[in-house]
Amino acid sequence: MSSINQLFLAIDSAGFPARWLDWQEAVTCDVLGKVAYGFGDHEFTFVGGTNRDSGLDSKVTLKSILVLHGVSKVAMRRTTIPLTNCSLFRRDRNMCAYCGAVHLRGLTRDHIVPLSKGGGNHWLNVCACCAVCNLRKGSQSLSELGWQLLYLPYAPNHQEGLLLEN
């Protein structure tokens, strides 16, 4: 992978994953002294301009996981990530919750308990669904159809959200 496309995992000093950094943000954090230390199997070196005083090229070498000074504000609260189709399909691994088919395109968001029957638009009531199953299900409940979910929906927390993003 090119280091230009590399994302760096920023964690706080308590070990809490905070967010992904692109290479520019990671280098900036290091240069500003915000990085306590880095670890991980991969190391990336970024070469900048020439220092006018020393005549040497400026270099920053970073590990793939960066521990930042301080505790992340995100660590102070337990949050779920926003519900979007992209994050939903990643959570469900692009698999239809009813037939089990894996689709890279053409998935839809299905409300397990239909909105028309009082179901909500939240993580525990939605699943990835292929267009065929969604059309077949319509606004019926699973019990009306005699269907069962192949997997149970869950609300991803902040750490799982970081994994779904990358």
Short mmCIF file of C-alpha atoms in Angstrom, two decimals:
data_model
loop_
_atom_site.label_atom_id
_atom_site.label_comp_id
_atom_site.label_asym_id
_atom_site.label_seq_id
_atom_site.Cartn_x
_atom_site.Cartn_y
_atom_site.Cartn_z
CA MET A 1 0.00 0.00 0.00
CA SER A 2 1.29 3.44 -0.84
CA SER A 3 2.04 5.52 2.24
CA ILE A 4 -0.02 8.32 0.67
CA ASN A 5 -3.13 6.13 1.01
CA GLN A 6 -2.19 4.81 4.44
CA LEU A 7 -4.49 5.54 7.34
CA PHE A 8 -3.03 5.69 10.84
CA LEU A 9 -5.01 4.61 13.88
CA ALA A 10 -4.84 7.29 16.56
CA ILE A 11 -5.40 6.05 20.10
CA ASP A 12 -5.31 8.06 23.28
CA SER A 13 -2.94 7.49 26.20
CA ALA A 14 -5.55 5.25 27.85
CA GLY A 15 -5.50 2.96 24.81
CA PHE A 16 -8.90 4.07 23.52
CA PRO A 17 -9.15 4.16 19.69
CA ALA A 18 -10.00 7.75 18.81
CA ARG A 19 -10.06 8.00 15.00
CA TRP A 20 -8.29 7.39 11.71
CA LEU A 21 -5.72 9.92 10.52
CA ASP A 22 -4.59 10.39 6.93
CA TRP A 23 -0.84 10.74 6.36
CA GLN A 24 -0.92 14.54 6.53
CA GLU A 25 -2.76 14.60 9.87
CA ALA A 26 -0.42 11.91 11.24
CA VAL A 27 2.72 13.82 10.21
CA THR A 28 1.28 17.06 11.62
CA CYS A 29 0.52 15.39 14.96
CA ASP A 30 4.07 14.05 15.12
CA VAL A 31 5.72 17.36 14.19
CA LEU A 32 3.60 19.24 16.75
CA GLY A 33 4.64 16.79 19.49
CA LYS A 34 1.19 15.28 19.95
CA VAL A 35 2.43 11.70 19.40
CA ALA A 36 3.65 9.99 22.58
CA TYR A 37 4.87 6.92 20.67
CA GLY A 38 3.90 4.61 17.84
CA PHE A 39 3.68 0.87 17.40
CA GLY A 40 2.53 -1.71 14.89
CA ASP A 41 4.16 -3.91 12.27
CA HIS A 42 4.31 -1.28 9.53
CA GLU A 43 6.53 1.77 9.42
CA PHE A 44 6.23 4.66 6.97
CA THR A 45 8.81 7.34 6.24
CA PHE A 46 7.80 10.69 4.79
CA VAL A 47 10.50 12.92 3.30
CA GLY A 48 9.93 16.66 3.17
CA GLY A 49 12.04 19.58 2.06
CA THR A 50 15.63 20.44 2.86
CA ASN A 51 16.43 22.20 6.12
CA ARG A 52 18.13 25.48 5.21
CA ASP A 53 20.30 25.47 8.35
CA SER A 54 21.54 21.88 8.24
CA GLY A 55 21.10 21.09 4.54
CA LEU A 56 19.53 17.75 5.48
CA ASP A 57 16.23 16.40 4.19
CA SER A 58 13.48 16.48 6.79
CA LYS A 59 12.08 13.02 7.53
CA VAL A 60 9.23 11.76 9.67
CA THR A 61 8.94 8.03 10.33
CA LEU A 62 5.66 6.78 11.75
CA LYS A 63 4.29 3.43 12.87
CA SER A 64 0.75 2.48 11.77
CA ILE A 65 -0.69 3.01 15.29
CA LEU A 66 -0.04 6.34 17.00
CA VAL A 67 -0.57 6.95 20.70
CA LEU A 68 -1.52 10.58 21.22
CA HIS A 69 -0.98 12.46 24.47
CA GLY A 70 -4.09 12.86 26.63
CA VAL A 71 -7.45 11.14 26.75
CA SER A 72 -9.86 11.39 23.84
CA LYS A 73 -13.14 13.19 24.42
CA VAL A 74 -14.79 10.24 22.68
CA ALA A 75 -13.48 8.00 25.47
CA MET A 76 -15.55 9.98 27.94
CA ARG A 77 -18.82 8.98 26.29
CA ARG A 78 -20.24 5.75 25.01
CA THR A 79 -21.58 6.41 21.56
CA THR A 80 -22.98 4.49 18.66
CA ILE A 81 -22.07 5.55 15.18
CA PRO A 82 -24.58 7.27 12.88
CA LEU A 83 -26.82 4.91 10.93
CA THR A 84 -26.07 5.18 7.21
CA ASN A 85 -26.61 2.66 4.45
CA CYS A 86 -22.85 2.40 3.94
CA SER A 87 -22.16 1.60 7.61
CA LEU A 88 -25.18 -0.72 7.75
CA PHE A 89 -24.02 -2.75 4.75
CA ARG A 90 -20.51 -2.95 6.19
CA ARG A 91 -21.88 -4.07 9.57
CA ASP A 92 -23.87 -6.80 7.83
CA ARG A 93 -20.95 -7.67 5.53
CA ASN A 94 -23.05 -6.99 2.42
CA MET A 95 -25.20 -10.01 3.23
CA CYS A 96 -28.97 -10.08 2.91
CA ALA A 97 -30.38 -10.89 6.35
CA TYR A 98 -33.12 -13.05 4.82
CA CYS A 99 -31.64 -15.12 1.96
CA GLY A 100 -27.93 -14.89 2.86
CA ALA A 101 -26.83 -13.72 -0.59
CA VAL A 102 -23.82 -11.42 -0.61
CA HIS A 103 -24.14 -8.35 -2.84
CA LEU A 104 -21.61 -5.64 -3.58
CA ARG A 105 -24.38 -3.49 -5.08
CA GLY A 106 -28.13 -3.36 -4.99
CA LEU A 107 -28.59 -3.78 -1.24
CA THR A 108 -31.38 -1.92 0.52
CA ARG A 109 -32.09 -1.01 4.11
CA ASP A 110 -34.94 -3.08 5.50
CA HIS A 111 -36.86 -2.25 8.65
CA ILE A 112 -37.35 -5.56 10.44
CA VAL A 113 -40.46 -4.23 12.16
CA PRO A 114 -41.88 -2.07 9.35
CA LEU A 115 -42.18 1.66 9.96
CA SER A 116 -45.89 1.33 9.19
CA LYS A 117 -46.21 -1.06 12.14
CA GLY A 118 -44.37 1.11 14.65
CA GLY A 119 -40.80 0.02 13.99
CA GLY A 120 -38.09 2.63 14.26
CA ASN A 121 -35.21 3.66 12.07
CA HIS A 122 -32.39 2.57 14.39
CA TRP A 123 -29.59 0.01 14.40
CA LEU A 124 -31.56 -2.72 16.17
CA ASN A 125 -34.45 -2.56 13.70
CA VAL A 126 -32.61 -2.46 10.38
CA CYS A 127 -30.67 -4.92 8.31
CA ALA A 128 -29.11 -5.23 4.88
CA CYS A 129 -31.56 -6.75 2.44
CA CYS A 130 -31.36 -7.61 -1.25
CA ALA A 131 -33.90 -5.94 -3.52
CA VAL A 132 -35.70 -9.25 -4.21
CA CYS A 133 -36.26 -10.04 -0.52
CA ASN A 134 -37.18 -6.44 0.31
CA LEU A 135 -39.79 -6.41 -2.46
CA ARG A 136 -41.12 -9.78 -1.30
CA LYS A 137 -41.27 -8.67 2.34
CA GLY A 138 -42.90 -5.31 1.68
CA SER A 139 -44.45 -3.94 4.87
CA GLN A 140 -45.13 -7.34 6.41
CA SER A 141 -43.63 -8.58 9.64
CA LEU A 142 -41.32 -11.59 9.78
CA SER A 143 -43.95 -13.62 11.63
CA GLU A 144 -46.53 -12.89 8.93
CA LEU A 145 -44.14 -14.31 6.34
CA GLY A 146 -42.74 -17.12 8.48
CA TRP A 147 -39.24 -15.71 7.93
CA GLN A 148 -36.31 -15.57 10.34
CA LEU A 149 -33.25 -13.38 10.39
CA LEU A 150 -29.99 -15.14 9.53
CA TYR A 151 -28.16 -12.87 12.00
CA LEU A 152 -29.13 -10.50 14.77
CA PRO A 153 -28.74 -6.76 14.29
CA TYR A 154 -26.65 -4.78 16.77
CA ALA A 155 -25.68 -1.15 17.32
CA PRO A 156 -21.95 -0.72 16.60
CA ASN A 157 -20.05 1.25 19.21
CA HIS A 158 -17.35 3.80 18.46
CA GLN A 159 -14.54 1.23 18.19
CA GLU A 160 -16.56 -0.99 15.83
CA GLY A 161 -17.38 2.12 13.82
CA LEU A 162 -13.66 2.72 13.30
CA LEU A 163 -13.33 -0.81 11.94
CA LEU A 164 -16.32 -0.32 9.65
CA GLU A 165 -14.77 2.89 8.28
CA ASN A 166 -11.55 1.20 7.21
#
